PDB file of C-alpha atoms in Angstrom:
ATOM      1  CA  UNK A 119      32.620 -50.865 -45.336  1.00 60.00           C
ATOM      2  CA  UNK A 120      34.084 -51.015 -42.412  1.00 68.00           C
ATOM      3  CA  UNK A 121      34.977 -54.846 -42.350  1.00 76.00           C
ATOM      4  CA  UNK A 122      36.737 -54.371 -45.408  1.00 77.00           C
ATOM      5  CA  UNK A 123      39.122 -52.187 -43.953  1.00 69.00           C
ATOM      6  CA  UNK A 124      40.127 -54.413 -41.253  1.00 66.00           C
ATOM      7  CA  UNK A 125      40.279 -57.055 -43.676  1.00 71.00           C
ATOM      8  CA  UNK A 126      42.980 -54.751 -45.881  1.00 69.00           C
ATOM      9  CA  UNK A 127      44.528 -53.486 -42.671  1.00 65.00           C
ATOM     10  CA  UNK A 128      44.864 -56.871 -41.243  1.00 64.00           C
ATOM     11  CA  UNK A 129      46.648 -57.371 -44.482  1.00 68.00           C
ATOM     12  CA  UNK A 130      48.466 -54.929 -44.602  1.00 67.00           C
ATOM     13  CA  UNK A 131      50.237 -54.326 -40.949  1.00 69.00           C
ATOM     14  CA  UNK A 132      49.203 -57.688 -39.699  1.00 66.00           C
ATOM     15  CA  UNK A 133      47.159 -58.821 -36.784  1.00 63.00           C
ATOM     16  CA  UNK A 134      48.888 -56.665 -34.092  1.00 69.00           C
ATOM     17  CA  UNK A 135      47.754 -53.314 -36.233  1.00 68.00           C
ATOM     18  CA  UNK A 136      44.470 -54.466 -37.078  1.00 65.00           C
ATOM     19  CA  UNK A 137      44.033 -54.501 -33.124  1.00 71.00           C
ATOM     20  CA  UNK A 138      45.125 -51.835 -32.694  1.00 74.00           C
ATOM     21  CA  UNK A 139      42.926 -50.221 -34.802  1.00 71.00           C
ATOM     22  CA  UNK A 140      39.807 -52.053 -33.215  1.00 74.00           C
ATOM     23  CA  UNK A 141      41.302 -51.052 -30.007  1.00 81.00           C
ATOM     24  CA  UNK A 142      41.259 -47.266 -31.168  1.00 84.00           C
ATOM     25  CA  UNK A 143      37.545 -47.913 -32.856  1.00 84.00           C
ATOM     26  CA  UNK A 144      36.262 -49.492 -29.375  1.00 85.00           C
ATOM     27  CA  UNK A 145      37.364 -46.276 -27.269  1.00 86.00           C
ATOM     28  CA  UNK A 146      36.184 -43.685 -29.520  1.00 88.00           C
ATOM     29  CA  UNK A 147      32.923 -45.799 -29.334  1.00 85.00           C
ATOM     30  CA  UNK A 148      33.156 -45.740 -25.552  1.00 86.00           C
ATOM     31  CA  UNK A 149      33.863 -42.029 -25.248  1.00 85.00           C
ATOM     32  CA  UNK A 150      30.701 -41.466 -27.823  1.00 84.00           C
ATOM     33  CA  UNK A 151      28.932 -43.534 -25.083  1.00 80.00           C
ATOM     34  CA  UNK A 152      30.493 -41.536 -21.728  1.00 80.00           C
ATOM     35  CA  UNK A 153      29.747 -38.192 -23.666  1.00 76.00           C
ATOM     36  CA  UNK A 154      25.701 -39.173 -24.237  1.00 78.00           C
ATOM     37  CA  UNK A 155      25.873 -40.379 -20.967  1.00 80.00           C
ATOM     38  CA  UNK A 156      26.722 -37.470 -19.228  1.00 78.00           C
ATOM     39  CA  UNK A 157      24.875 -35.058 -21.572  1.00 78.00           C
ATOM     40  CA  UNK A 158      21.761 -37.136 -20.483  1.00 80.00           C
ATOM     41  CA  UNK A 159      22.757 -36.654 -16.529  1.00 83.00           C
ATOM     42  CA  UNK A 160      23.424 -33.432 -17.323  1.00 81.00           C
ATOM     43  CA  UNK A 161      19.551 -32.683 -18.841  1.00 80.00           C
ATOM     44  CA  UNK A 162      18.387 -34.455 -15.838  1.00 84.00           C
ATOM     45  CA  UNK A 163      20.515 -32.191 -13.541  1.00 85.00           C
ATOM     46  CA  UNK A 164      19.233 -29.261 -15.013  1.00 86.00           C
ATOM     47  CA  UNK A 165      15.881 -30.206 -15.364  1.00 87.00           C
ATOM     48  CA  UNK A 166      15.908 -31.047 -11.076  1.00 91.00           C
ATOM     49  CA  UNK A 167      17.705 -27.806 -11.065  1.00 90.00           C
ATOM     50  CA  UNK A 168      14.677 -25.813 -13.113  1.00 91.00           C
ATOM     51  CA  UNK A 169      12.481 -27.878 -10.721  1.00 91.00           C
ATOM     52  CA  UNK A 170      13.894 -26.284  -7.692  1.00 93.00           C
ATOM     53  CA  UNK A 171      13.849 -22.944  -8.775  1.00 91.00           C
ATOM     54  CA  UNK A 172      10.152 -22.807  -9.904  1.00 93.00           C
ATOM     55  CA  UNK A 173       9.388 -23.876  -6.352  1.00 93.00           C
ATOM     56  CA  UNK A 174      11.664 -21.078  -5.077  1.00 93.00           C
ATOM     57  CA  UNK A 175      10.001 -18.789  -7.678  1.00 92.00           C
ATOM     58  CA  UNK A 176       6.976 -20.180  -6.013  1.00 93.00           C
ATOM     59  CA  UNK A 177       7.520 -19.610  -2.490  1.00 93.00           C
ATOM     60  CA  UNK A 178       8.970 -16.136  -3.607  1.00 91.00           C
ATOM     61  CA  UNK A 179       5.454 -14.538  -4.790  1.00 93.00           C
ATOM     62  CA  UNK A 180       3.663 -16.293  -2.334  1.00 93.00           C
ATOM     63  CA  UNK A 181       5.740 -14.074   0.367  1.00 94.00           C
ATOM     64  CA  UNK A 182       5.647 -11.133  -1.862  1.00 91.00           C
ATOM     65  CA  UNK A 183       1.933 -11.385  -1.983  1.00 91.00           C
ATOM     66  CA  UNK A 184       1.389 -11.643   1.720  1.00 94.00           C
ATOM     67  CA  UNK A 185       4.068  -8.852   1.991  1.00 92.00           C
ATOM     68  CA  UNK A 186       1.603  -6.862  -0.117  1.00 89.00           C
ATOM     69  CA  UNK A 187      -1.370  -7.578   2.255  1.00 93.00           C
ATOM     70  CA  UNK A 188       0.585  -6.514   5.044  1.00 94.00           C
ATOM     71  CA  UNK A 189       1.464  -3.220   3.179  1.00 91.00           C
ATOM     72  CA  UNK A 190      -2.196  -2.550   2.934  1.00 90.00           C
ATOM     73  CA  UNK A 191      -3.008  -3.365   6.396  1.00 94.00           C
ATOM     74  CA  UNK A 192      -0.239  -1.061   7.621  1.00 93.00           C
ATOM     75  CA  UNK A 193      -1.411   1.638   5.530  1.00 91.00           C
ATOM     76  CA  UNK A 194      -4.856   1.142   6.351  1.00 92.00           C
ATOM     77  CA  UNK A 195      -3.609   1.624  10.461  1.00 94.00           C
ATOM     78  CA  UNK A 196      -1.290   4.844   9.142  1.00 91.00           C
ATOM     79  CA  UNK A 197      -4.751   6.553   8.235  1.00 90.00           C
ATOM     80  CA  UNK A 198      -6.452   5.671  11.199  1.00 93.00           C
ATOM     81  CA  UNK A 199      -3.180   6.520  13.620  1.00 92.00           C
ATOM     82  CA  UNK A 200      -3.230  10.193  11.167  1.00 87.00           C
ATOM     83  CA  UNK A 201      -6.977  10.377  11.638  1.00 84.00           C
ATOM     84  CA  UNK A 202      -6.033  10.384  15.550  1.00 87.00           C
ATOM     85  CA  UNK A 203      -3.338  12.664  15.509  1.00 83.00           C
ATOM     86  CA  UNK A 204      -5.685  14.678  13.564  1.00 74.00           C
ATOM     87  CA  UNK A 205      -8.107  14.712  16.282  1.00 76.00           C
ATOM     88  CA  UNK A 206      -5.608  15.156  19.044  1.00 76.00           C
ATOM     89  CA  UNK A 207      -3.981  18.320  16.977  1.00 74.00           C
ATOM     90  CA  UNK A 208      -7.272  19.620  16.983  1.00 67.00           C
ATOM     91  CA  UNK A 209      -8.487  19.015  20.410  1.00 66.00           C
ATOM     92  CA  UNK A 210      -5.357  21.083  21.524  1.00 66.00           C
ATOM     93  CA  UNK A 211      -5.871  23.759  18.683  1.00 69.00           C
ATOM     94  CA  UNK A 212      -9.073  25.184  20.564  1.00 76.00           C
ATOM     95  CA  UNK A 213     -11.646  23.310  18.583  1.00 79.00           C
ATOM     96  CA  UNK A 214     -15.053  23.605  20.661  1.00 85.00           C
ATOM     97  CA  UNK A 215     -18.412  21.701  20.632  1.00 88.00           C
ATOM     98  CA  UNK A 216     -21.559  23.850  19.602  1.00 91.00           C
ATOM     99  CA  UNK A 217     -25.059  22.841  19.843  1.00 93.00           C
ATOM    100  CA  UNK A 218     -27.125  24.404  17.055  1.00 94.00           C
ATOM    101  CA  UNK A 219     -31.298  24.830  17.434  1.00 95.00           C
ATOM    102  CA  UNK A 220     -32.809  24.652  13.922  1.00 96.00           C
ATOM    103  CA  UNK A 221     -36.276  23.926  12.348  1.00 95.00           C
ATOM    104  CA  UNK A 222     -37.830  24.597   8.755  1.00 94.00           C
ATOM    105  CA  UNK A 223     -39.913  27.494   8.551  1.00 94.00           C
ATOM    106  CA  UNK A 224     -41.465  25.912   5.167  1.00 94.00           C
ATOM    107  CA  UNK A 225     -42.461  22.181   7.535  1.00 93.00           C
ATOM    108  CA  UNK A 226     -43.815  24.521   9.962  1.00 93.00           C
ATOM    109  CA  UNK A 227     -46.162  26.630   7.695  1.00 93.00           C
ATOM    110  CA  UNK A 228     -47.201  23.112   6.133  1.00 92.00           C
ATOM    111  CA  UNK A 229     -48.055  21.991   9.253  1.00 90.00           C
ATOM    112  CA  UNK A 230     -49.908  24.891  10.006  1.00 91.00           C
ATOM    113  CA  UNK A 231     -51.703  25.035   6.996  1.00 92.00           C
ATOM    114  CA  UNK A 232     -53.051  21.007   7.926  1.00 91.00           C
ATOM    115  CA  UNK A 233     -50.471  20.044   5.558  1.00 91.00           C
ATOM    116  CA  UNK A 234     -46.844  17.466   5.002  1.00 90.00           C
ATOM    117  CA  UNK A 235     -44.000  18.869   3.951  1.00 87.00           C
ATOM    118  CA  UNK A 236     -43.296  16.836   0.196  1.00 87.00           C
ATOM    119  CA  UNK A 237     -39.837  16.258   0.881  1.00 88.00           C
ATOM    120  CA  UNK A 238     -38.699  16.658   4.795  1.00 89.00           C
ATOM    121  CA  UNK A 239     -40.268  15.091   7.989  1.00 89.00           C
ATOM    122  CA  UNK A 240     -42.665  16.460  10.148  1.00 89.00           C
ATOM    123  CA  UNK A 241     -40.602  16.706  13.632  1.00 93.00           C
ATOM    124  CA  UNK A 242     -38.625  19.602  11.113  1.00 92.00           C
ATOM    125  CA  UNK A 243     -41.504  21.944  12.158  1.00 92.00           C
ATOM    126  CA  UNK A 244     -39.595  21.739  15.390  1.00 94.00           C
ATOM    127  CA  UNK A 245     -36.288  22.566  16.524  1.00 94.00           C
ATOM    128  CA  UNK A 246     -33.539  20.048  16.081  1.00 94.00           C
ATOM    129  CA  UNK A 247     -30.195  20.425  17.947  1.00 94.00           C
ATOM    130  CA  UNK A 248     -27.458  19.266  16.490  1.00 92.00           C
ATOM    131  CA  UNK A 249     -23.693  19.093  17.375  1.00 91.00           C
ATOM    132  CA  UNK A 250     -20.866  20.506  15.511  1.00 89.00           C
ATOM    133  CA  UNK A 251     -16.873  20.818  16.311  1.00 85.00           C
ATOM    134  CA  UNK A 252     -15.576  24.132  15.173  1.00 85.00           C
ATOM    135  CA  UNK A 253     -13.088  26.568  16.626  1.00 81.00           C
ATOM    136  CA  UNK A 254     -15.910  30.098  16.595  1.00 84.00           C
ATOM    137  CA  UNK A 255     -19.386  30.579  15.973  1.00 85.00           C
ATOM    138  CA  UNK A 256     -19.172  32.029  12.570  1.00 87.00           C
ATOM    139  CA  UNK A 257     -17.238  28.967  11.478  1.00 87.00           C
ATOM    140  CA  UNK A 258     -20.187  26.633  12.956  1.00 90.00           C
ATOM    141  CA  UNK A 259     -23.109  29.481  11.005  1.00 89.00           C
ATOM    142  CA  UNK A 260     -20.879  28.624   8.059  1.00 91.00           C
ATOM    143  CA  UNK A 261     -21.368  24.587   8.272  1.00 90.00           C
ATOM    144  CA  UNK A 262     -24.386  24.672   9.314  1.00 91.00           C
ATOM    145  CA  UNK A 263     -25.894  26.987   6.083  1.00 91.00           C
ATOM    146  CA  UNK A 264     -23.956  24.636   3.916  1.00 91.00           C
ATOM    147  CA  UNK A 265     -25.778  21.378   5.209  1.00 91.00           C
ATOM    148  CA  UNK A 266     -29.252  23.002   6.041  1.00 91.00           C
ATOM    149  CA  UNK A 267     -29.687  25.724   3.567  1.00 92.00           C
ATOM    150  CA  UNK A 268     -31.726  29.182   4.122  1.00 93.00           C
ATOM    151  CA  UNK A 269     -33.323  29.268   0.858  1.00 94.00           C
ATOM    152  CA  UNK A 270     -34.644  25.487   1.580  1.00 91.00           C
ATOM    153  CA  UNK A 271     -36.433  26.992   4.490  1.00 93.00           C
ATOM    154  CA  UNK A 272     -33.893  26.390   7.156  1.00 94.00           C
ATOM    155  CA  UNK A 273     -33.720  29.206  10.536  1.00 95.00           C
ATOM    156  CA  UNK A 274     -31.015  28.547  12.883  1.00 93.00           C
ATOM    157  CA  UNK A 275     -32.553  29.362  15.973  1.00 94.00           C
ATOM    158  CA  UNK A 276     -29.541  29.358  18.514  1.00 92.00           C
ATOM    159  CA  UNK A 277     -25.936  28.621  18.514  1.00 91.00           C
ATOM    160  CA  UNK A 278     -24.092  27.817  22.057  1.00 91.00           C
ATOM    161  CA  UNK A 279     -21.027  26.322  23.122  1.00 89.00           C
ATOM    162  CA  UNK A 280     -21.160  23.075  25.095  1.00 86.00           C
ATOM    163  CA  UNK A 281     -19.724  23.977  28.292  1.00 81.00           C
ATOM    164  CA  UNK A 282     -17.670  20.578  28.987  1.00 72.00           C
ATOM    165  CA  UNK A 283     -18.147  19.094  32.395  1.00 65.00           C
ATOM    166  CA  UNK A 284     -15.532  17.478  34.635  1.00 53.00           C
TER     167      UNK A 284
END
């Protein structure tokens, strides 16, 4: 179809129009061409571009994630350094070391009877000192029921302060 318009065109303006017009038909063509060409450049361009950012997007969670181990780890030290403080608050508030005598009055009657005790050791029948921090004696009484029960048997058999030496 399009041959035949030449053809007519050629006889129509003459030669000098008919090139013209496959002058005009050859640039259009070439900016069709220069268009797709840069459209593909362009699709490449963008698709480096995408490229580059998913490695930045990359490299960004990487940091964030070792950012959010480091959180931990500092937190992890902010407990311990309160723990500390919480110690060193206390040392100055008067807190006091107590040593506490106790036995089981249920191990010992086993024992005497040539008997174990079904549930606690035999050294029980004896008295066991153990340490406590507390600021008074009633305070340590307190801790003390709570961990070794009366009605399980338990007798607290002395309560003194540890006299600190030094």
């Amino acid at each position: 179809m399009t041959s035949f318009w030449l053809i007519m065109g050629a006889l129509l303006i003459g030669v000098p129009g008919a090139t013209f017009i496959v002058l005009q038909m050859i640039a259009q063509h070439k900016k069709q061409i220069y268009a797709y060409e840069w459209s593909s450049q362009e699709v490449i361009r963008r698709g480096q571009r995408l490229d580059e950012l998913e490695k930045m997007s990359r490299g960004a969670q990487h940091k964030i994630a070792e950012l959010t181990k480091q959180k931990f780890e500092l937190e992890a030290e902010i407990v311990k350094l309160e723990k500390l403080a919480s110690k060193a608050v206390a040392a100055e508030a008067n807190v006091k070391t107590f040593s506490i005598g106790i036995y089981n009055s249920e191990v010992r009657r086993a024992h005497m009877m040539g008997e174990k005790h079904r549930q606690l050791d035999d050294k029980w029948g004896e008295i066991n000192y153990v340490e406590l921090q507390a600021t008074n004696d009633d305070e340590v009484r307190r801790t003390i029921m709570r961990k070794f029960p009366p009605e399980r048997g338990f007798v607290i058999e002395s309560v003194q302060e540890v006299k600190k030496s030094g």
